[in-house]
Coordinates of C-alpha atoms in Angstrom, one line a residue:
M1 CA 76.2 233.6 125.7
L2 CA 74.5 231.2 123.3
V3 CA 76.2 230.9 119.9
L4 CA 74.7 229.0 117.1
I5 CA 77.4 227.6 114.8
T6 CA 76.6 226.3 111.3
Y7 CA 79.0 225.0 108.7
D8 CA 79.1 223.7 105.2
V9 CA 82.2 221.7 104.3
N10 CA 82.8 220.5 100.8
T11 CA 83.1 216.7 101.0
E12 CA 83.9 215.9 97.4
T13 CA 87.4 214.9 98.3
A14 CA 89.0 212.8 101.1
A15 CA 90.5 216.0 102.5
G16 CA 87.1 217.6 102.6
K17 CA 85.7 214.6 104.5
K18 CA 88.6 214.9 107.0
R19 CA 87.9 218.6 107.5
L20 CA 84.2 217.9 108.1
R21 CA 85.1 215.4 110.9
K22 CA 87.5 217.8 112.4
V23 CA 85.0 220.7 112.4
A24 CA 82.3 218.5 113.9
K25 CA 84.7 217.2 116.6
Q26 CA 85.7 220.7 117.7
C27 CA 82.0 221.8 117.8
V28 CA 81.1 218.7 119.9
N29 CA 83.8 219.8 122.4
Y30 CA 82.0 223.1 123.0
G31 CA 78.3 222.4 122.6
R32 CA 75.6 220.1 121.4
R33 CA 74.6 219.1 117.9
V34 CA 71.0 220.2 117.1
Q35 CA 71.1 219.4 113.3
N36 CA 73.7 217.7 111.2
S37 CA 75.8 220.8 110.7
V38 CA 74.4 223.0 113.4
F39 CA 75.6 223.3 117.0
E40 CA 74.4 225.3 120.0
C41 CA 77.3 226.4 122.2
I42 CA 77.3 228.3 125.5
L43 CA 80.5 230.2 125.4
D44 CA 82.2 233.1 127.1
N45 CA 84.1 235.6 124.9
A46 CA 87.5 233.9 125.3
Q47 CA 86.0 230.5 124.3
C48 CA 84.2 232.0 121.4
V49 CA 87.4 233.6 120.0
L50 CA 89.3 230.4 120.5
L51 CA 86.7 228.2 118.8
K52 CA 86.4 230.6 115.9
S53 CA 90.2 230.5 115.5
I54 CA 90.3 226.7 115.7
L55 CA 87.5 226.3 113.1
A56 CA 88.9 228.9 110.8
D57 CA 92.2 227.1 110.7
I58 CA 90.5 223.8 109.8
I59 CA 88.3 224.8 106.9
D60 CA 89.3 225.6 103.4
K61 CA 88.0 229.2 102.9
E62 CA 87.8 228.7 99.2
V63 CA 85.1 225.9 99.3
D64 CA 83.8 225.7 102.9
S65 CA 81.9 228.1 105.1
L66 CA 81.2 228.8 108.8
R67 CA 78.5 231.0 110.3
F68 CA 78.2 232.2 113.9
Y69 CA 74.9 233.5 115.3
Y70 CA 75.2 235.3 118.6
L71 CA 72.0 234.9 120.6
G72 CA 73.3 236.4 123.8
N73 CA 72.6 235.6 127.4
K74 CA 68.8 235.9 127.1
Y75 CA 68.6 233.3 124.4
Q76 CA 65.7 231.4 126.0
T77 CA 63.2 233.8 124.4
K78 CA 64.9 233.6 121.0
V79 CA 64.9 229.9 120.4
E80 CA 61.8 227.9 119.5
S81 CA 61.9 224.2 118.7
I82 CA 59.2 222.0 117.1
G83 CA 59.6 218.3 116.9
V84 CA 62.2 215.9 118.3
E85 CA 64.9 217.5 120.5
R86 CA 68.4 216.0 120.1
G87 CA 70.2 215.2 123.4
Q88 CA 70.4 217.3 126.5
P89 CA 69.7 221.1 126.6
V90 CA 73.0 222.9 126.1
D91 CA 72.6 224.7 129.4
G92 CA 71.2 221.7 131.3
A93 CA 72.9 219.7 134.1
L94 CA 74.9 216.7 133.0
I95 CA 75.2 214.0 135.6
L96 CA 77.8 211.3 135.1

C-alpha cells in the first residue's frame, strides 16, 4: 500500500536538528522524498508497523509531529502531481 508520511520536527535546538536528520534517514530507507518533509512509501503491513514504531521512538512527542496517510493499493487514481517530479516513482523499477 502507498503510505504518505509527513513530519514536523522542532529544530530550535541541536537535539531537534539531530531528530530531524534521523527521521529523514529512516523515511529515505522506506520510500522517496516528494517534498522536504513528505515521503511516499510502498509498504506492507509489517513494514508500516515497524516504520511507525521507529519514527515514534525518534521524535519528541511534546514538540514534534508525524502524520501517516494510507492511500491503499489503488493509489494511482488518488495522487495527482503538478510541476517538477522529484526522483524516480516510488513503485518504479530501479536499475543499478
